Short mmCIF file of C-alpha atoms in Angstrom, two decimals:
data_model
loop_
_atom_site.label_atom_id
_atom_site.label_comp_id
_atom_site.label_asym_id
_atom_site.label_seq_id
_atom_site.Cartn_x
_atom_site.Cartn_y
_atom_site.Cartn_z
CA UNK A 1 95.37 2.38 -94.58
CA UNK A 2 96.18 5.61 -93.18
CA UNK A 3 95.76 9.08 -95.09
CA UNK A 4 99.41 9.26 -96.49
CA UNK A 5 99.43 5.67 -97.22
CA UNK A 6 96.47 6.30 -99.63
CA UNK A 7 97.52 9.31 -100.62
CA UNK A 8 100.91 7.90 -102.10
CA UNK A 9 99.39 4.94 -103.62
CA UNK A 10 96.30 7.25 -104.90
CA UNK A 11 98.87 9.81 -106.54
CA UNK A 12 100.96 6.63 -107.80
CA UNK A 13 98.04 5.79 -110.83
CA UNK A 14 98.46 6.37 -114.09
CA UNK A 15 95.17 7.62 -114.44
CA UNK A 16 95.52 9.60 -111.63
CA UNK A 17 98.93 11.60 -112.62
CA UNK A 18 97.24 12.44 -116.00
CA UNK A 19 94.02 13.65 -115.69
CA UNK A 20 96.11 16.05 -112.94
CA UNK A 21 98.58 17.17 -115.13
CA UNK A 22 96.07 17.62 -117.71
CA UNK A 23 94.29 20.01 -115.92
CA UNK A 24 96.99 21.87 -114.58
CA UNK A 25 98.92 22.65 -117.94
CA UNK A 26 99.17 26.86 -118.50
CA UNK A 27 98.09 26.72 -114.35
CA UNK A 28 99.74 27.85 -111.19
CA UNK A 29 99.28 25.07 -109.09
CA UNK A 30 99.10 24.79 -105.11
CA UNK A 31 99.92 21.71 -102.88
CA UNK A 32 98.38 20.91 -99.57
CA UNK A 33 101.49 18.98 -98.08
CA UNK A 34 100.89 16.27 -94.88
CA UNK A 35 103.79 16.52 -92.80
CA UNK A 36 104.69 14.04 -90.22
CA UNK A 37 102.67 15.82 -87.28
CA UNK A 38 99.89 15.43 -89.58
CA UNK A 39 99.54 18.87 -90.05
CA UNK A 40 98.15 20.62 -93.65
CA UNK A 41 100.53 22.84 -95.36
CA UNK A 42 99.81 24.85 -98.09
CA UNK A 43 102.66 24.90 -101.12
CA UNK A 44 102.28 27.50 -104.27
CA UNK A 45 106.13 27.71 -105.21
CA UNK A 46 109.48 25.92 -104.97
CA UNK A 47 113.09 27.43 -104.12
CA UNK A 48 110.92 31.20 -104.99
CA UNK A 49 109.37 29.66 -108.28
CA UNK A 50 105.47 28.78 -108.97
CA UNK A 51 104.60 25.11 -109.11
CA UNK A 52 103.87 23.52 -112.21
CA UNK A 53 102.94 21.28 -114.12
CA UNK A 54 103.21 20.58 -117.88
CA UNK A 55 103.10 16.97 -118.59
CA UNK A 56 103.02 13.85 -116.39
CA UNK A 57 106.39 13.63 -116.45
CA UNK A 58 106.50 17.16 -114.07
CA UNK A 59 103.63 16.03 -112.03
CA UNK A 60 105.65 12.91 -110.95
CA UNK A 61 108.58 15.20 -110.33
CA UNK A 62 106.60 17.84 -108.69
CA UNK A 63 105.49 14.56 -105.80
CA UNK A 64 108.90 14.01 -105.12
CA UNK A 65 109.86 17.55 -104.51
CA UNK A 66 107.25 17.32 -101.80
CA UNK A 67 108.66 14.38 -100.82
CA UNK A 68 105.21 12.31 -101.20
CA UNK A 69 103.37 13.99 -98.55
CA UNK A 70 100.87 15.98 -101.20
CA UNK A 71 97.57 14.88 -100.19
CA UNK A 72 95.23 17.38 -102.42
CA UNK A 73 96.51 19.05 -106.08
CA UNK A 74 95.08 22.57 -106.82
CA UNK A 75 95.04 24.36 -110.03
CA UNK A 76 93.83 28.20 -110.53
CA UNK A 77 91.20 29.22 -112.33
CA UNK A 78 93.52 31.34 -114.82
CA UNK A 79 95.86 29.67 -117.07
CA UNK A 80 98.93 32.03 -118.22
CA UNK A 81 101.23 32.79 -121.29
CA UNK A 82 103.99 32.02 -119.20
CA UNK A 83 104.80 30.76 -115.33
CA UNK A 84 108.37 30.84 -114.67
CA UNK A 85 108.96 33.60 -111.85
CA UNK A 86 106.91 34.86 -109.24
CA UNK A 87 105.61 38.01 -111.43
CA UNK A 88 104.65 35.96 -114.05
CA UNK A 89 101.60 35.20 -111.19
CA UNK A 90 101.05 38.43 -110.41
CA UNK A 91 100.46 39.84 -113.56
CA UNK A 92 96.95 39.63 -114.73
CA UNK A 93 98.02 40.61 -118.60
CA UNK A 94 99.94 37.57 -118.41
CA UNK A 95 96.21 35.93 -118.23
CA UNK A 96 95.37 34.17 -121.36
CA UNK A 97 92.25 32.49 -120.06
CA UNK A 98 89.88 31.90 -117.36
CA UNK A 99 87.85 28.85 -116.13
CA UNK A 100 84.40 30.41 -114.64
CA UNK A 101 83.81 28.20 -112.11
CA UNK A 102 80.35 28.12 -109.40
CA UNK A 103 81.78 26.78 -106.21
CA UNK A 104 78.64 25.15 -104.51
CA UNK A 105 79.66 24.52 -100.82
CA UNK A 106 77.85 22.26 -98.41
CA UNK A 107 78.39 19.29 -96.63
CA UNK A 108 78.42 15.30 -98.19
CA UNK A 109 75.44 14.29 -96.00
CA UNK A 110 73.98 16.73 -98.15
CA UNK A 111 74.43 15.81 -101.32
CA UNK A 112 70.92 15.64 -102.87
CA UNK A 113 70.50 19.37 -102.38
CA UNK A 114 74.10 20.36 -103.30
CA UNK A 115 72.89 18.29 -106.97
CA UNK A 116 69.33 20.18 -107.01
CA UNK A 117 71.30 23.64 -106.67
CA UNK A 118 73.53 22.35 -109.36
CA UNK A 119 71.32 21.28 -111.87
CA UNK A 120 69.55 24.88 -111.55
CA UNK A 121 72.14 26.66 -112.59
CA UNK A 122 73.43 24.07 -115.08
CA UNK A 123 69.70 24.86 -116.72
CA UNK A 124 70.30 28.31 -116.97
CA UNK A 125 73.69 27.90 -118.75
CA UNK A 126 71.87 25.78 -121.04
CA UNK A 127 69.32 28.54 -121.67
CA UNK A 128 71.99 30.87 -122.55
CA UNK A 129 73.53 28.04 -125.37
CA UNK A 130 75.81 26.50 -123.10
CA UNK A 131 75.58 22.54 -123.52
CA UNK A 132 78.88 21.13 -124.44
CA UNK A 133 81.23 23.36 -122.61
CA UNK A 134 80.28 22.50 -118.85
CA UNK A 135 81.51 19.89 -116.70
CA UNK A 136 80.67 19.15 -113.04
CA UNK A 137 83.99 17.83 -110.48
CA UNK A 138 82.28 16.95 -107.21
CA UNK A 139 85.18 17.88 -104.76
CA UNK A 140 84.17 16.77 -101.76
CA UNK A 141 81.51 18.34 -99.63
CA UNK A 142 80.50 19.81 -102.22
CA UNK A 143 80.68 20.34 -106.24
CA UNK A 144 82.19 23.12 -108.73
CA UNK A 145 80.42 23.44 -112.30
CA UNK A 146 82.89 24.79 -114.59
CA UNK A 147 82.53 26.26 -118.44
CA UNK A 148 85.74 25.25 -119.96
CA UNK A 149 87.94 28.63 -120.31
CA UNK A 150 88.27 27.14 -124.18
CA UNK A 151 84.57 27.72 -125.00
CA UNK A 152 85.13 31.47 -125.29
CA UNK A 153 86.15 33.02 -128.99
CA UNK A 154 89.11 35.44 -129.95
CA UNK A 155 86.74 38.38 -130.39
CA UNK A 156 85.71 38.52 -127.17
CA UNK A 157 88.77 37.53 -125.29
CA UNK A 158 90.11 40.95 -127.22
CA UNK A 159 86.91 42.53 -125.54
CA UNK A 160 87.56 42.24 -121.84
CA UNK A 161 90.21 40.55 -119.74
CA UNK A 162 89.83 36.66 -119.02
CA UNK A 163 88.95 37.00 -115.32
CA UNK A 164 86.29 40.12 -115.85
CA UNK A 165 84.68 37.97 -118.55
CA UNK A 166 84.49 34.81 -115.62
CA UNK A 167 83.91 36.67 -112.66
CA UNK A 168 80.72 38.65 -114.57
CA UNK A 169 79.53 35.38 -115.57
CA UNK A 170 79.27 33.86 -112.52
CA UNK A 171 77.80 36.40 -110.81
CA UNK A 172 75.22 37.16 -114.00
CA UNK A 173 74.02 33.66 -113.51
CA UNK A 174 74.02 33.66 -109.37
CA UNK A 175 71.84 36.86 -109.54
CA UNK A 176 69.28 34.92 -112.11
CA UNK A 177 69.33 32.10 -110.16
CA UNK A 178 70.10 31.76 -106.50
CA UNK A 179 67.43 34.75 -105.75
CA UNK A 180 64.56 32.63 -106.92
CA UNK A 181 66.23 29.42 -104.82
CA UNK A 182 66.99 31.29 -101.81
CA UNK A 183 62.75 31.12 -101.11
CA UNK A 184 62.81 27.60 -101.11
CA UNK A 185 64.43 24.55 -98.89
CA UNK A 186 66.56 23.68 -101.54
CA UNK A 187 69.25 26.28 -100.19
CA UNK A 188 69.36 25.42 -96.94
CA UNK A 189 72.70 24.48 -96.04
CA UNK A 190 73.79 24.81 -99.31
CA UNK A 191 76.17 27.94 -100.56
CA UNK A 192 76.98 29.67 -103.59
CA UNK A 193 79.45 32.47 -103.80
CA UNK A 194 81.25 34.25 -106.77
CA UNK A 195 84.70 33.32 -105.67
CA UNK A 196 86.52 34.35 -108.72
CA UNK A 197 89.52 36.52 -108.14
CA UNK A 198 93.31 36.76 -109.36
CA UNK A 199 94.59 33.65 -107.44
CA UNK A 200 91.67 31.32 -106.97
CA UNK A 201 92.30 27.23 -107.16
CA UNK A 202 90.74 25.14 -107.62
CA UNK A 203 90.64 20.91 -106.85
CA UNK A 204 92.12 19.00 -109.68
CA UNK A 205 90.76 16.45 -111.50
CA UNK A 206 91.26 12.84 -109.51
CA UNK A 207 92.87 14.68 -106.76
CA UNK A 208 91.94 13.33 -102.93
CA UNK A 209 89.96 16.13 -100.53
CA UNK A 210 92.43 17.52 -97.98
CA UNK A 211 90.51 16.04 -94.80
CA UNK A 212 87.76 13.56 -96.30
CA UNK A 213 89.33 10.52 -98.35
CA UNK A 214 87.66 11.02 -101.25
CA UNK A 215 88.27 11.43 -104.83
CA UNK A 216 87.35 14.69 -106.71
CA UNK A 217 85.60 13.34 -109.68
CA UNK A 218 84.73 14.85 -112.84
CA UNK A 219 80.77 14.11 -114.84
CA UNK A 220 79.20 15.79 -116.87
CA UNK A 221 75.70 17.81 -116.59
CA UNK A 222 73.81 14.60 -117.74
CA UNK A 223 75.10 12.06 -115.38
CA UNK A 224 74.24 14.42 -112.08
CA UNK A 225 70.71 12.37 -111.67
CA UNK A 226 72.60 9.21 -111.40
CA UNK A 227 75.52 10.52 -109.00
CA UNK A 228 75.76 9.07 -105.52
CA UNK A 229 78.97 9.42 -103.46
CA UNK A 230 80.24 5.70 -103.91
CA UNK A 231 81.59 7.58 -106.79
CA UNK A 232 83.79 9.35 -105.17
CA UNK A 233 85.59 6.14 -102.93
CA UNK A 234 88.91 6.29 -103.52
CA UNK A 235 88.94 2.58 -104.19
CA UNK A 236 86.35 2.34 -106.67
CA UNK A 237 85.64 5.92 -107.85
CA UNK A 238 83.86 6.85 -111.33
CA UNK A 239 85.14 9.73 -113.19
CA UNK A 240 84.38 11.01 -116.16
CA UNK A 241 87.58 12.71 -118.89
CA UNK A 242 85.35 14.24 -121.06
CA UNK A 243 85.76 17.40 -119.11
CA UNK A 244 87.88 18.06 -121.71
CA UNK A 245 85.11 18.82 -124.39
CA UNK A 246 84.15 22.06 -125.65
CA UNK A 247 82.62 24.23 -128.38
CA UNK A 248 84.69 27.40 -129.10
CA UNK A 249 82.65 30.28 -128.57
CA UNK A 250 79.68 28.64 -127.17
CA UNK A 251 79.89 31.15 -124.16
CA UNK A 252 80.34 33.96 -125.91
CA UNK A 253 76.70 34.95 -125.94
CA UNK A 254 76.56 34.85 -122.25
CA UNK A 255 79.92 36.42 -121.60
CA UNK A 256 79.17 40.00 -123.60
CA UNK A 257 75.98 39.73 -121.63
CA UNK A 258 77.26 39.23 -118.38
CA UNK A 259 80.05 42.02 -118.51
CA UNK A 260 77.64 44.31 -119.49
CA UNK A 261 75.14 44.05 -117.15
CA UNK A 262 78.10 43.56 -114.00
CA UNK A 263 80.86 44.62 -115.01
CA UNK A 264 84.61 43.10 -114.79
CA UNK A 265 86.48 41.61 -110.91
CA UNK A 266 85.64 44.54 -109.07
CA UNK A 267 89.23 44.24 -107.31
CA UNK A 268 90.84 44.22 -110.18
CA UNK A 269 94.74 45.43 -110.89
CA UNK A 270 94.54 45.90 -114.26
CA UNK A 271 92.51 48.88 -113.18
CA UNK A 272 94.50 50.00 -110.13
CA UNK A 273 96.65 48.64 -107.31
CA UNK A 274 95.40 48.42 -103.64
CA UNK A 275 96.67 47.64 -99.91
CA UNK A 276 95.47 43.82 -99.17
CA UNK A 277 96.63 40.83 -97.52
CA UNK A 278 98.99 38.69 -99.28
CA UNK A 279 97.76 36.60 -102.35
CA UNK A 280 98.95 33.09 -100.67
CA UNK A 281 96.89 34.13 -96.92
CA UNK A 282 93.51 34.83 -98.48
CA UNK A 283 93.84 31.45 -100.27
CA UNK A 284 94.84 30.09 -97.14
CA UNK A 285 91.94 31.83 -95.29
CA UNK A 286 89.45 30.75 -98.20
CA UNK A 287 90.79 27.09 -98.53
CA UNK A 288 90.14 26.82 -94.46
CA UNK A 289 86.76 27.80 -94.88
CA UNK A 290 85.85 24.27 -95.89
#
């Protein structure tokens, strides 16, 4: 079967098309297209409007506006009040929430060390009363541990913006943990960056990897001891919905925390505007990275 073939059946499951458009609802979502030449291209909006998706229902629509040549869904890491022109995207008090998310990159063959780095920082979460917020979605090469953008209260949403709460998270927890792995084996070839910004995406639930075929699959923190990558064969993979679960303001310890020890998104517009490459090209850039 060759990679649009499975692609088009893939996207064709029920399963499939909802734990996607699950995700993706209050998301601007992104679209790596295959075109004929085999060649990747990378979709964020349609006739000058953002992609997205509400319900299955749009999802299915969304597939045959790309004519069924979508081999990998993306989501961002920011869900909004509203997505229905292009400034709706670029306007970070449109933000209502924000999934902090620990991109851990490496390569499959690697996979017991990308699980070892995981399971670190999954302990320190724990230590700071997160336990029933995180989930795990192995994307590929590697894995991204998520708290659910859900497990933060009111209070402290009115405290600091979404993204400055997630982006001093993640790099709160990096600086506790990756300094202390960095000295031992367990790094090597294995990469963890704070790669929150404004228009980060990330894989969607049961979507396929742009170049390997297979599955990004979701677990939670319990299950990473048992996780091999015959779950992620497109054929036969094992996913778990439960990412779903969460405990309103279990992260809000961790959040106040964070943001005061770092800080908010250092780039940050709500604080002032800069010069900088166009949102869509450092996606582009990033998403090539891997």
């Amino acid at each position: 079967m060759n990679s649009q073939s499975l692609a088009r059946e893939h996207y064709s499951r029920a399963d499939v098309q909802k734990e996607i458009a699950d995700f993706c609802v209050g998301r601007w979502v992104a679209v790596h297209c295959t075109t004929e030449k085999g060649e990747l291209v990378f979709r964020r909006y349609f006739k000058g409007r953002p992609l997205t998706v509400s319900n299955v229902s749009d999802l299915q629509e969304l597939l045959r506006k790309m004519n069924f040549q979508a081999r990998t869904i993306y989501a961002s890491a920011n869900k909004y009040r509203l997505l229905s022109c292009v400034e709706d995207v670029h306007t970070l008090s449109n933000v209502i929430g924000c999934t902090p998310t620990w991109d851990i990159d490496s390569t499959l063959q690697e996979w017991r060390k990308t699980v070892a780095v995981a399971k670190q920082i999954i302990a320190f979460l724990e230590s700071q009363g997160i336990c029933n917020s995180v989930y795990v979605k192995w994307s590929g090469n590697g894995c991204h541990i998520h708290i659910h953008e859900e497990a933060f209260s009111e209070e402290v949403l009115s405290k600091a913006h979404p993204l400055d709460l997630a982006y001093a998270i993640v790099e709160y927890v990096n600086s506790n943990v990756l300094s202390r792995l960095s000295e031992s084996l367990t790094m090597e070839n294995v990469h963890v960056e704070n790669r929150m910004d404004a228009g980060r995406v990330f894989t969607c639930p049961l979507s396929l990897h742009r170049e390997l075929d297979v599955v990004c699959v979701c677990m939670k923190p319990n299950e990473l001891d048992n996780f091999s990558p015959e779950w992620i064969k497109p054929h036969s993979f094992r996913h778990n919905p439960q990412w779903r679960e969460h405990v309103k303001g279990e992260a809000d310890k961790l959040a106040l925390k964070a943001y005061e020890a770092v800080g908010g998104y250092p780039k940050s517009t709500v604080r002032k505007k800069r010069k900088k490459k166009s949102l869509d090209q450092q996606i582009i850039e990033w998403l090539q990275k891997f």
